[in-house]
XYZ file of C-alpha atoms in Angstrom:
763
model
C 9.930 102.290 -20.802
C 11.712 104.824 -23.027
C 12.636 108.106 -21.441
C 10.346 110.860 -22.728
C 10.479 114.574 -23.235
C 7.618 116.434 -24.829
C 7.646 119.086 -27.515
C 4.016 119.546 -28.503
C 3.235 119.931 -32.157
C -0.488 119.370 -32.388
C -1.111 115.778 -31.382
C 2.481 114.600 -31.961
C 5.460 114.560 -29.614
C 9.141 113.696 -29.726
C 10.566 110.741 -27.877
C 14.095 110.097 -26.669
C 15.546 106.675 -27.108
C 17.834 105.371 -24.388
C 21.417 106.631 -24.761
C 24.705 105.056 -23.715
C 25.093 104.436 -20.000
C 27.379 106.550 -17.876
C 29.327 103.411 -17.132
C 30.097 102.916 -20.817
C 31.384 106.489 -21.118
C 33.389 106.631 -17.903
C 34.772 103.096 -17.812
C 36.728 102.623 -21.022
C 34.685 103.785 -23.958
C 34.712 100.268 -25.389
C 31.005 99.850 -25.823
C 30.304 100.138 -29.547
C 26.919 101.743 -29.164
C 25.509 104.290 -31.530
C 25.094 107.914 -30.395
C 21.643 108.908 -29.204
C 19.427 108.551 -32.277
C 17.496 111.496 -33.623
C 14.069 112.189 -32.185
C 11.327 110.075 -33.703
C 7.827 111.451 -34.082
C 5.110 109.180 -32.634
C 1.382 109.551 -32.198
C 0.002 109.924 -28.689
C -1.460 106.476 -28.996
C 1.923 105.030 -29.767
C 3.522 107.071 -26.993
C 1.200 105.732 -24.327
C 2.154 102.149 -25.106
C 5.817 102.762 -25.834
C 6.680 99.912 -23.510
C 6.256 97.695 -26.573
C 9.727 98.878 -27.528
C 12.221 96.574 -25.833
C 14.676 98.327 -23.557
C 17.269 95.701 -24.378
C 17.069 96.128 -28.132
C 20.555 95.765 -29.504
C 22.240 98.546 -31.413
C 23.199 97.964 -35.073
C 26.608 96.417 -35.509
C 29.349 98.910 -36.407
C 31.690 97.770 -39.133
C 35.364 98.398 -38.417
C 36.435 101.753 -39.794
C 32.955 102.898 -40.695
C 31.789 106.418 -39.929
C 28.995 105.933 -37.437
C 25.799 107.724 -38.230
C 22.751 107.888 -35.976
C 20.031 105.351 -36.604
C 16.343 106.044 -36.220
C 14.557 104.437 -33.275
C 13.396 101.000 -34.375
C 9.961 99.969 -33.127
C 7.143 97.885 -34.576
C 3.668 99.146 -35.360
C 1.810 99.627 -32.070
C -1.838 98.652 -31.481
C -4.415 101.364 -30.699
C -4.972 102.349 -27.099
C -8.660 101.401 -26.854
C -11.668 100.777 -29.138
C -12.730 104.413 -28.929
C -9.370 105.519 -30.193
C -9.505 102.885 -32.954
C -12.953 104.126 -33.976
C -11.845 107.735 -34.072
C -8.777 106.782 -36.017
C -10.817 104.812 -38.543
C -13.062 107.837 -39.018
C -9.926 109.891 -39.575
C -10.737 112.241 -36.705
C -7.825 114.095 -35.146
C -6.737 112.784 -31.719
C -6.092 115.387 -29.048
C -5.258 115.163 -25.356
C -8.731 116.475 -24.479
C -10.625 113.607 -26.086
C -8.459 110.840 -24.579
C -9.739 108.785 -21.616
C -8.595 110.108 -18.197
C -6.390 107.104 -17.540
C -4.447 107.883 -20.695
C -3.927 111.568 -19.917
C -0.851 111.001 -17.807
C 1.525 113.779 -16.830
C 4.205 114.492 -19.392
C 7.592 116.011 -18.814
C 7.447 119.687 -19.592
C 9.511 121.278 -22.321
C 13.033 122.055 -21.156
C 13.279 125.460 -19.580
C 16.214 127.444 -20.933
C 18.307 128.725 -17.999
C 19.171 132.390 -17.955
C 22.806 133.375 -18.311
C 23.917 134.981 -15.075
C 27.676 135.349 -15.587
C 29.623 137.805 -17.718
C 33.207 137.570 -18.876
C 34.243 140.308 -16.457
C 32.467 138.649 -13.524
C 34.045 135.294 -14.312
C 37.525 136.768 -14.531
C 36.980 138.525 -11.205
C 35.969 135.171 -9.678
C 39.216 133.648 -10.947
C 41.290 136.511 -9.543
C 39.617 136.259 -6.126
C 40.078 132.491 -6.042
C 43.735 132.827 -6.994
C 44.352 135.259 -4.145
C 42.260 133.526 -1.480
C 42.821 129.938 -2.503
C 39.081 129.275 -2.217
C 37.989 127.809 -5.555
C 34.561 126.576 -4.487
C 32.678 129.290 -6.352
C 34.647 128.619 -9.548
C 34.310 124.863 -9.032
C 30.532 125.175 -8.755
C 30.394 127.313 -11.884
C 32.268 124.711 -13.932
C 30.229 121.840 -12.522
C 26.905 123.581 -13.138
C 27.784 124.947 -16.583
C 29.176 121.731 -18.014
C 26.759 119.467 -16.165
C 23.896 120.275 -18.526
C 23.745 121.074 -22.201
C 20.985 123.546 -21.422
C 23.200 125.351 -18.918
C 26.111 125.264 -21.359
C 23.928 126.646 -24.115
C 22.661 129.467 -21.922
C 26.078 130.319 -20.494
C 27.869 130.668 -23.812
C 25.208 132.418 -25.885
C 25.102 136.176 -26.253
C 21.331 136.071 -25.931
C 19.314 133.689 -23.757
C 17.012 133.109 -26.709
C 17.421 129.549 -28.040
C 17.607 130.696 -31.645
C 20.519 132.066 -33.599
C 20.610 134.482 -36.476
C 22.642 133.426 -39.499
C 25.526 131.215 -40.551
C 27.747 134.244 -40.098
C 26.552 134.900 -36.544
C 26.259 131.869 -34.293
C 25.088 133.992 -31.383
C 27.834 132.384 -29.279
C 29.856 134.474 -26.860
C 33.280 133.324 -28.037
C 35.055 135.700 -25.651
C 33.376 133.975 -22.727
C 34.258 130.517 -24.101
C 37.887 131.544 -24.505
C 38.008 133.019 -21.003
C 36.495 129.898 -19.417
C 38.852 127.529 -21.223
C 41.939 129.697 -20.788
C 41.327 129.835 -17.027
C 40.719 126.085 -16.787
C 44.424 125.240 -16.657
C 44.824 127.598 -13.651
C 42.154 125.888 -11.565
C 42.780 123.055 -9.080
C 42.492 119.456 -10.344
C 39.060 118.956 -8.758
C 37.626 121.818 -10.837
C 39.120 120.326 -13.989
C 37.661 116.943 -13.083
C 34.307 118.643 -12.522
C 34.319 119.798 -16.142
C 34.964 116.287 -17.443
C 32.358 114.813 -15.128
C 29.873 117.429 -16.223
C 30.513 116.669 -19.892
C 29.939 112.963 -19.246
C 26.649 113.692 -17.500
C 25.638 116.072 -20.274
C 26.336 113.478 -22.948
C 24.069 111.088 -21.076
C 21.242 113.579 -20.581
C 21.494 115.336 -23.921
C 18.415 117.179 -25.014
C 18.107 116.608 -28.751
C 17.290 120.130 -29.827
C 19.172 120.917 -33.042
C 20.058 124.480 -31.979
C 21.370 123.341 -28.627
C 23.374 120.523 -30.186
C 25.126 122.851 -32.622
C 25.993 125.442 -30.004
C 27.048 122.886 -27.415
C 29.152 120.842 -29.818
C 30.855 123.978 -31.081
C 31.635 124.951 -27.483
C 32.754 121.552 -26.190
C 35.043 120.898 -29.155
C 37.259 123.773 -28.014
C 37.934 122.217 -24.600
C 41.757 122.148 -24.196
C 41.490 119.106 -21.886
C 40.906 116.949 -24.956
C 44.639 117.071 -25.670
C 45.367 114.467 -23.002
C 44.948 110.732 -23.812
C 43.271 110.383 -20.410
C 40.274 112.279 -21.826
C 40.176 110.562 -25.209
C 37.229 108.310 -24.324
C 35.077 111.387 -23.662
C 36.568 113.244 -26.627
C 35.812 110.310 -28.927
C 32.134 110.258 -27.916
C 31.906 113.999 -28.529
C 33.506 113.605 -31.968
C 31.122 110.800 -32.862
C 28.207 112.951 -31.808
C 29.402 115.810 -34.039
C 30.138 113.470 -36.958
C 26.605 112.076 -36.695
C 24.858 115.458 -36.812
C 22.542 116.289 -39.662
C 23.918 117.973 -42.758
C 22.285 121.264 -41.780
C 24.119 121.252 -38.437
C 27.405 120.540 -40.219
C 26.698 123.472 -42.505
C 26.280 125.848 -39.556
C 29.322 124.481 -37.722
C 31.458 124.876 -40.824
C 30.576 128.565 -41.107
C 31.058 129.135 -37.390
C 34.497 127.505 -37.454
C 35.726 129.940 -40.073
C 34.957 132.840 -37.695
C 37.437 131.548 -35.110
C 40.796 133.247 -34.712
C 43.703 131.589 -36.466
C 45.164 130.539 -33.107
C 41.967 128.820 -31.907
C 41.323 127.284 -35.314
C 44.835 125.850 -35.481
C 44.485 124.421 -31.986
C 41.381 122.497 -33.064
C 43.179 121.101 -36.113
C 46.279 120.104 -34.153
C 44.171 118.503 -31.403
C 42.370 116.313 -33.928
C 45.638 115.327 -35.627
C 47.118 114.384 -32.259
C 44.047 112.308 -31.454
C 44.266 110.420 -34.773
C 48.025 109.890 -34.485
C 47.809 108.708 -30.880
C 45.021 106.282 -31.717
C 47.034 104.884 -34.632
C 50.348 104.650 -32.776
C 49.755 105.021 -29.008
C 52.838 105.654 -26.893
C 51.226 103.704 -24.056
C 48.691 101.295 -25.596
C 47.344 100.374 -22.164
C 46.002 103.940 -21.765
C 43.498 103.466 -24.580
C 40.795 100.874 -25.208
C 41.653 98.107 -27.696
C 41.425 99.244 -31.316
C 38.873 96.526 -32.085
C 36.440 98.064 -29.626
C 36.775 101.665 -30.730
C 37.255 101.432 -34.486
C 34.894 104.398 -34.863
C 37.306 106.822 -33.170
C 39.438 107.665 -36.201
C 36.540 107.914 -38.713
C 34.684 110.287 -36.374
C 37.741 112.483 -35.832
C 38.526 112.568 -39.551
C 35.000 113.620 -40.420
C 35.114 116.464 -37.871
C 38.487 117.470 -39.286
C 36.851 117.580 -42.715
C 34.432 120.219 -41.395
C 37.392 122.358 -40.356
C 39.020 121.799 -43.735
C 35.793 122.882 -45.459
C 35.680 125.982 -43.254
C 39.250 126.755 -44.261
C 38.369 126.435 -47.954
C 35.264 128.638 -47.889
C 37.002 131.351 -45.882
C 37.719 134.410 -48.020
C 41.381 134.013 -47.093
C 42.422 130.519 -45.972
C 42.938 130.484 -42.221
C 45.714 127.880 -42.481
C 47.837 126.594 -45.381
C 46.359 123.392 -46.793
C 49.512 121.514 -45.764
C 48.535 122.037 -42.108
C 45.755 119.503 -42.661
C 48.259 116.801 -43.605
C 48.801 114.121 -40.989
C 52.420 112.897 -41.330
C 51.615 109.830 -39.217
C 49.682 108.418 -42.160
C 52.955 108.272 -44.128
C 53.773 105.215 -41.998
C 50.496 103.344 -42.533
C 49.533 100.906 -45.277
C 48.169 103.651 -47.502
C 48.244 101.436 -50.601
C 45.755 99.063 -48.976
C 43.621 102.079 -48.102
C 43.872 103.211 -51.741
C 42.871 99.775 -53.085
C 39.817 99.661 -50.815
C 38.846 103.154 -51.946
C 39.329 102.178 -55.596
C 37.000 99.214 -55.292
C 34.410 100.679 -52.917
C 34.657 104.420 -53.517
C 32.799 106.579 -50.978
C 30.903 103.648 -49.516
C 30.071 103.174 -45.848
C 33.487 101.636 -45.256
C 35.882 104.298 -44.063
C 39.108 105.048 -45.932
C 41.442 108.003 -45.633
C 41.224 108.430 -49.408
C 37.643 109.616 -48.875
C 39.214 112.554 -47.004
C 42.236 113.137 -49.248
C 43.051 116.495 -47.626
C 44.581 114.588 -44.692
C 47.062 112.692 -46.896
C 50.399 114.416 -47.466
C 51.888 114.971 -50.898
C 54.488 112.327 -50.020
C 51.735 109.728 -49.641
C 49.964 110.835 -52.810
C 53.197 110.746 -54.781
C 53.909 107.246 -53.475
C 50.400 106.126 -54.462
C 50.847 107.506 -57.972
C 54.298 105.885 -58.254
C 52.981 102.490 -57.143
C 50.025 102.846 -59.473
C 52.393 103.788 -62.311
C 54.690 100.842 -61.581
C 51.760 98.453 -61.714
C 50.659 99.894 -65.064
C 54.264 99.687 -66.370
C 54.531 96.040 -65.349
C 51.164 95.280 -66.904
C 52.117 96.931 -70.207
C 55.521 95.180 -70.318
C 53.945 91.817 -69.542
C 51.345 92.289 -72.273
C 54.050 93.132 -74.829
C 56.005 90.042 -73.811
C 52.955 87.804 -74.093
C 52.120 89.222 -77.530
C 55.625 88.474 -78.795
C 55.623 84.928 -77.437
C 52.142 84.166 -78.766
C 53.257 85.207 -82.273
C 56.433 83.128 -81.864
C 58.598 86.160 -82.433
C 62.032 86.751 -80.992
C 61.844 88.386 -77.572
C 63.927 91.542 -77.259
C 64.202 92.989 -73.752
C 64.002 96.488 -75.204
C 60.288 95.924 -75.780
C 59.822 96.250 -72.021
C 60.706 99.977 -72.203
C 59.618 103.155 -73.931
C 62.804 103.777 -75.889
C 63.401 107.329 -77.119
C 66.385 108.029 -79.369
C 66.999 111.651 -80.354
C 69.573 113.988 -81.849
C 70.505 117.048 -79.846
C 70.248 119.388 -82.844
C 66.778 118.119 -83.780
C 65.572 117.540 -80.254
C 61.949 118.698 -80.532
C 61.159 117.151 -83.924
C 62.849 113.851 -83.040
C 61.076 113.715 -79.680
C 57.708 114.355 -81.277
C 58.299 111.656 -83.899
C 59.449 109.146 -81.277
C 56.523 109.774 -78.939
C 54.057 109.565 -81.816
C 55.599 106.331 -83.095
C 55.607 104.778 -79.625
C 52.213 106.063 -78.546
C 51.111 102.557 -77.489
C 54.153 102.224 -75.203
C 53.839 105.474 -73.235
C 53.078 103.569 -70.032
C 56.300 101.590 -70.131
C 59.386 102.721 -68.261
C 61.166 105.498 -70.153
C 64.723 105.164 -71.459
C 66.437 107.900 -73.490
C 69.585 107.837 -75.615
C 71.279 110.613 -77.581
C 72.621 109.794 -81.035
C 76.427 109.769 -81.069
C 76.792 109.613 -77.291
C 77.843 106.550 -75.348
C 75.998 107.409 -72.133
C 73.844 104.652 -70.653
C 70.507 105.780 -69.277
C 70.075 104.809 -65.665
C 67.968 107.914 -65.089
C 70.417 110.724 -65.822
C 69.909 110.878 -69.586
C 66.154 110.923 -69.082
C 66.462 113.902 -66.745
C 68.574 115.832 -69.238
C 66.233 115.015 -72.117
C 63.336 116.493 -70.177
C 65.367 119.531 -69.156
C 66.578 120.395 -72.665
C 63.272 119.641 -74.365
C 61.240 121.775 -71.962
C 63.781 124.575 -72.301
C 63.364 124.651 -76.099
C 59.577 124.258 -76.209
C 58.963 127.036 -73.698
C 61.377 129.472 -75.325
C 59.468 132.557 -76.479
C 60.925 132.236 -79.988
C 59.244 128.876 -80.378
C 55.825 130.559 -80.203
C 53.814 127.943 -78.310
C 53.819 129.805 -75.016
C 53.913 133.451 -73.981
C 56.024 134.486 -71.029
C 54.676 137.267 -68.785
C 57.458 139.136 -67.021
C 55.142 140.560 -64.357
C 53.907 137.152 -63.206
C 57.018 135.176 -64.230
C 54.921 132.454 -65.808
C 54.143 130.924 -69.197
C 50.711 130.892 -70.798
C 49.308 129.238 -73.904
C 49.559 131.297 -77.078
C 46.117 131.929 -78.508
C 47.153 131.628 -82.155
C 44.926 129.379 -84.232
C 46.236 126.624 -86.480
C 45.090 123.345 -87.981
C 47.428 121.142 -85.942
C 47.894 121.380 -82.189
C 49.981 118.216 -81.880
C 52.869 120.061 -80.238
C 50.610 120.979 -77.335
C 49.823 117.301 -77.015
C 53.584 116.676 -76.855
C 53.904 119.058 -73.894
C 51.010 117.303 -72.161
C 52.644 113.924 -72.792
C 55.941 115.238 -71.407
C 54.262 116.411 -68.213
C 52.477 113.082 -67.903
C 55.710 111.155 -68.476
C 57.461 113.291 -65.871
C 54.874 112.464 -63.200
C 54.706 108.839 -64.370
C 58.495 108.432 -64.172
C 59.002 110.601 -61.064
C 60.916 113.354 -62.877
C 60.562 117.005 -61.887
C 60.383 119.684 -64.580
C 61.311 123.356 -64.683
C 57.953 124.653 -65.923
C 56.503 128.016 -64.904
C 52.778 127.502 -65.356
C 50.355 129.528 -63.181
C 48.290 127.531 -60.648
C 45.115 127.771 -62.749
C 46.677 125.430 -65.355
C 46.631 122.653 -62.773
C 43.030 123.478 -61.875
C 42.181 123.043 -65.544
C 44.127 119.763 -65.713
C 41.888 118.398 -62.970
C 38.673 119.475 -64.705
C 37.769 116.665 -64.639
C 40.524 114.602 -62.959
C 39.505 111.528 -64.968
C 39.023 111.710 -68.746
C 35.283 111.445 -69.521
C 34.106 108.473 -71.564
C 32.264 110.812 -73.910
C 35.062 112.570 -75.800
C 32.604 115.243 -76.961
C 32.284 116.564 -73.436
C 34.346 119.730 -72.811
C 37.457 119.396 -70.652
C 39.662 121.969 -68.966
C 36.904 124.565 -68.565
C 37.528 125.275 -64.893
C 35.584 127.893 -62.976
C 38.172 130.650 -62.704
C 38.026 134.081 -61.110
C 39.809 137.399 -61.115
C 42.252 135.963 -58.577
C 43.309 133.341 -61.140
C 43.791 136.026 -63.778
C 45.920 137.950 -61.274
C 48.429 135.069 -61.340
C 48.750 135.311 -65.141
C 48.115 138.930 -66.155
C 48.333 141.056 -63.003
C 47.999 144.403 -64.776
C 44.823 143.425 -66.609
C 43.427 141.880 -63.441
C 44.082 145.110 -61.568
C 42.274 147.094 -64.262
C 39.214 144.832 -64.127
C 39.170 145.067 -60.331
C 39.121 148.874 -60.620
C 36.215 148.591 -63.046
C 34.255 146.584 -60.478
C 34.913 149.081 -57.688
C 34.450 152.231 -59.788
C 31.875 154.547 -58.190
C 31.148 156.718 -61.208
C 29.155 156.060 -64.371
C 30.864 153.036 -65.967
C 29.090 153.324 -69.323
C 29.981 156.988 -69.882
C 33.455 156.980 -68.387
C 34.821 153.666 -69.736
C 32.983 153.478 -73.092
C 33.452 149.697 -73.176
C 31.356 147.018 -74.844
C 31.157 143.241 -74.483
C 33.848 142.914 -77.145
C 37.552 142.325 -76.460
C 40.642 142.394 -78.653
C 43.900 140.483 -78.507
C 47.010 140.125 -80.599
C 47.632 136.856 -82.447
C 50.894 136.536 -84.386
C 51.076 140.322 -84.796
C 47.430 140.714 -85.867
C 44.814 142.349 -83.630
C 41.571 140.342 -83.563
C 38.280 141.171 -81.848
C 35.875 138.746 -80.181
C 32.406 139.185 -78.726
C 32.056 137.929 -75.175
C 28.420 137.110 -75.919
C 26.171 137.386 -78.993
C 26.007 140.974 -80.184
C 28.593 141.972 -77.609
C 30.026 144.772 -79.751
C 26.679 146.580 -79.422
C 26.152 145.973 -75.681
C 27.733 148.646 -73.452
C 29.251 147.770 -70.103
C 27.274 149.480 -67.336
C 27.258 149.597 -63.563
C 24.590 146.898 -63.623
C 26.295 144.367 -65.951
C 29.991 144.968 -65.193
C 30.260 141.825 -63.028
C 29.013 139.761 -65.940
C 31.513 141.495 -68.223
C 34.450 140.705 -65.918
C 33.330 137.104 -65.492
C 32.990 136.589 -69.254
C 36.322 138.325 -69.914
C 38.170 136.084 -67.430
C 36.490 133.005 -68.887
C 37.445 134.097 -72.395
C 41.104 134.690 -71.561
C 41.686 131.596 -69.418
C 39.305 129.121 -71.048
C 37.695 129.904 -74.401
C 40.545 131.664 -76.231
C 42.890 128.702 -75.678
C 40.327 125.895 -75.660
C 41.775 123.900 -78.582
C 45.336 124.265 -77.343
C 44.510 123.245 -73.794
C 42.201 120.378 -74.771
C 45.013 118.793 -76.784
C 47.414 119.413 -73.909
C 44.907 117.879 -71.447
C 44.505 114.673 -73.452
C 48.279 114.394 -73.866
C 48.809 114.562 -70.106
C 46.058 112.086 -69.271
C 47.123 109.667 -72.020
C 50.112 108.874 -69.803
C 49.128 109.865 -66.304
C 45.562 108.553 -66.159
C 45.027 107.275 -62.623
C 42.332 107.260 -59.972
C 44.983 108.785 -57.717
C 44.579 112.098 -59.559
C 41.205 112.460 -57.838
C 43.083 112.679 -54.531
C 45.139 115.692 -55.599
C 44.677 119.407 -55.198
C 45.898 121.610 -58.087
C 48.794 122.783 -55.910
C 49.819 119.175 -55.345
C 49.805 118.408 -59.067
C 52.142 121.369 -59.538
C 54.491 120.002 -56.854
C 54.485 116.556 -58.491
C 55.285 118.059 -61.894
C 57.728 120.773 -60.886
C 58.969 119.790 -57.462
C 59.878 122.637 -55.150
C 61.754 125.653 -56.547
C 63.132 126.503 -53.107
C 66.682 125.227 -52.758
C 67.753 124.672 -49.166
C 71.411 123.709 -49.404
C 71.664 123.487 -45.619
C 69.134 120.628 -45.704
C 71.129 118.993 -48.495
C 74.252 119.260 -46.365
C 72.508 117.547 -43.420
C 71.185 114.720 -45.607
C 74.385 114.181 -47.624
C 76.134 110.798 -47.566
C 79.881 110.268 -47.987
C 82.038 107.614 -49.563
C 85.787 107.835 -48.978
C 85.298 111.092 -47.116
C 83.834 112.050 -43.773
C 81.943 115.253 -43.093
C 84.913 116.599 -41.091
C 87.486 116.199 -43.886
C 88.994 119.497 -45.132
C 87.773 118.863 -48.699
C 84.172 118.360 -47.525
C 84.252 121.412 -45.265
C 85.627 123.487 -48.140
C 82.974 122.078 -50.501
C 80.078 123.143 -48.285
C 81.613 126.539 -47.571
C 81.772 127.140 -51.317
C 78.284 125.760 -52.083
C 76.518 127.634 -49.291
C 78.205 130.824 -50.487
C 77.114 130.349 -54.106
C 74.344 132.582 -55.464
C 71.057 130.804 -56.256
C 71.966 130.549 -59.941
C 75.074 128.500 -59.220
C 73.353 126.406 -56.561
C 70.809 125.356 -59.190
C 73.644 124.575 -61.591
C 75.286 122.376 -58.979
C 72.036 120.498 -58.430
C 71.638 120.054 -62.183
C 75.251 118.893 -62.518
C 74.954 116.267 -59.799
C 71.337 115.074 -60.212
C 70.353 115.997 -63.782
C 67.639 118.385 -62.565
C 67.659 121.690 -60.723
C 64.355 120.974 -58.978
C 63.781 119.663 -55.461
C 61.613 116.523 -55.253
C 58.397 116.280 -53.244
C 60.037 114.873 -50.119
C 62.624 117.670 -49.994
C 66.404 117.539 -50.201
C 66.536 114.395 -48.071
C 64.819 112.462 -50.885
C 67.701 113.151 -53.269
C 70.006 110.632 -51.554
C 72.856 112.994 -52.427
C 76.319 111.439 -52.145
C 79.840 112.888 -52.274
C 82.531 110.350 -53.156
C 86.305 110.507 -53.194
C 88.276 109.666 -56.342
C 91.987 109.059 -56.313
C 92.823 111.375 -59.178
C 94.982 114.393 -59.787
C 93.729 117.639 -58.354
C 93.955 118.986 -61.894
C 90.798 116.995 -62.670
C 87.388 118.586 -62.586
C 84.668 117.089 -60.371
C 82.743 114.187 -61.947
C 79.049 113.429 -61.470
C 76.845 110.359 -61.831
C 73.411 111.885 -62.266
C 71.736 108.466 -62.263
C 72.760 108.099 -58.627
C 72.766 111.782 -57.557
C 76.494 111.479 -56.907
C 79.378 113.916 -57.238
C 83.009 112.731 -57.127
C 85.708 115.068 -55.819
C 89.497 114.694 -55.955
C 91.212 115.751 -52.683
C 91.721 119.411 -53.614
C 94.425 121.259 -51.691
C 92.403 124.276 -50.648
C 89.010 125.991 -50.929
C 90.140 128.344 -53.721
C 91.153 125.460 -55.959
C 87.958 123.550 -55.205
C 85.785 126.561 -56.003
C 87.559 127.167 -59.322
C 87.253 123.551 -60.479
C 83.668 123.173 -59.283
C 82.553 126.382 -61.015
C 84.021 125.218 -64.326
C 82.334 121.818 -64.004
C 78.840 123.034 -63.169
C 78.952 125.705 -65.881
C 79.589 123.089 -68.573
C 77.236 120.313 -67.538
C 75.567 119.151 -70.772
C 76.420 115.896 -72.527
C 77.291 112.454 -71.253
C 80.246 110.175 -71.768
C 81.884 107.029 -70.481
C 85.210 107.040 -68.670
């Protein structure tokens, strides 16, 4: 017979289905049972003959890696209790307890009685102090055992009010100070008290009362238990995580808002605990401590889904509690993430779990690798297709057709580049090779880097007119001038796409909102008439482009006087285009609509949208299609705007100490006088010269996604006169140094070399 608890609602009650046995929780956690299913409403007639439901009914099979969700109690249609009941039912009369036969009116379990909270934070701390002095922990032990031995007790103990309800998403009604005090003191208690907590949690999981309020409060409280850091508790922790992952969407919504109210310290502890759990399950130090992976494949999906609630809480917080990089799990860098990506590509957000469904957990290193692999596959496919086309037409096969070959003159760099990219538009997804007219350099990567560097430098120069540079924000923005041909903006988009596609970092100073717009949407829509790049942007985004204007609009919003009389502003704005002042209405008839205290929010919203979206729509749309013509990939859906910026621009922060640690040597050792002098000079350089050195030796002054270690920087010895300048091989990130006599001579020669680092030649 199913276990029953009654919550009367007219003539209907709720029924508990059997949950997992204590043995399955305490032994090894290997039983792949579902969490207790949600309460199922049944008529009294069905309840009285609930024995029709087989106690041994098997749980649904859990697919490996799937996120387990609760299943409704499965039972067949039950026959009526007796002819009288059938007759009443046929006549559509309402069945009540009073009109049932006496033999049917059996005693029901009463509704759970909410215990009253009898302990305060001060009283609990006094108990701990007395136990510490006397050595008698029985009172504390009993408190832990009682509190954690029942979800009802736990709910009552940790709520500010004994009432079972809570107020809003902003106020959970939970006494977080008491929770913190109880958990902080737990590590000070004897082992038997700590075991009492774990035993109580096990018993509570088995006897859980399925009230939605209790579940939310209890899950929120139990998740903060610091004992869950130890692998010895992971079986219990896993069942708790599965229970939270299987909650209804409404419960997740409340938990998400409650998480964001935690202190940064407590919030970070939750995140780190979940990462440790996932990492330990993937690569256990002592595999014998954990159940076999085949029997607990639901552990990682459950933990990842709970982590996604914390990530959502971090996002909706007015100020992010943690940097988004704190949600990366570096352990996943060592998994078969390409297989995970392929499954996600084919099945999307299906019931089969993949980490790509929760892209926030994947580091930028993984996402870059996915994009690179995806790009390589597209390059191979394009090269193979070109080869097949040539052979099928019985034409001579030239190996150059396997590459995107760009040949340009330095003095006509922009025009030549535009002509070459337009002429080779069908080959943009082949591997890029660049050559400069009149130069004998062979492109093994170095010429490509310099081509990007010089081209970007010219296009973004203020005299060129395509982009405006704001000194206050130190960033470029699209010029709003109107023309009939925006092809040059497409060229910039293509360049950015080629850079990501060919793993080249660029020195571009776009504000973050540009990358938001590039991902709106992340995949080019099939209907080309649909608008693209119109991201939802706010005053904070404008602050990153035009800080002074943003500050003025913020003052308008907070102004306490009469906005209409004091500002005399209408829904019309003006801006300069090629030396001419032009006016635009933010909405129809805007020049006749005054800005007032009531409509000023609308004015600011429309003004921001005009500046960052509408005024540059044609320019950005062309730029958007140029970027996606090269870099189209499902992997873009995995990226945050900040991550796209890192892929395009790398990191601007040069850490030469990290480069020194990762450097490799050929002909030298790190203790040689020349090498010691080299690093003394480089570490003493100002930032400007450090960037020049990086450009001289690698062809780019940007740091790749993986940091300095990813440069594979090498210093080699050449047997040449010390009158020679240093030589670099940018294709291999290599600098060659003669054995200079002293640090002064090395610094002089190195400074000359890095200050004159354009152009390539053969020795």
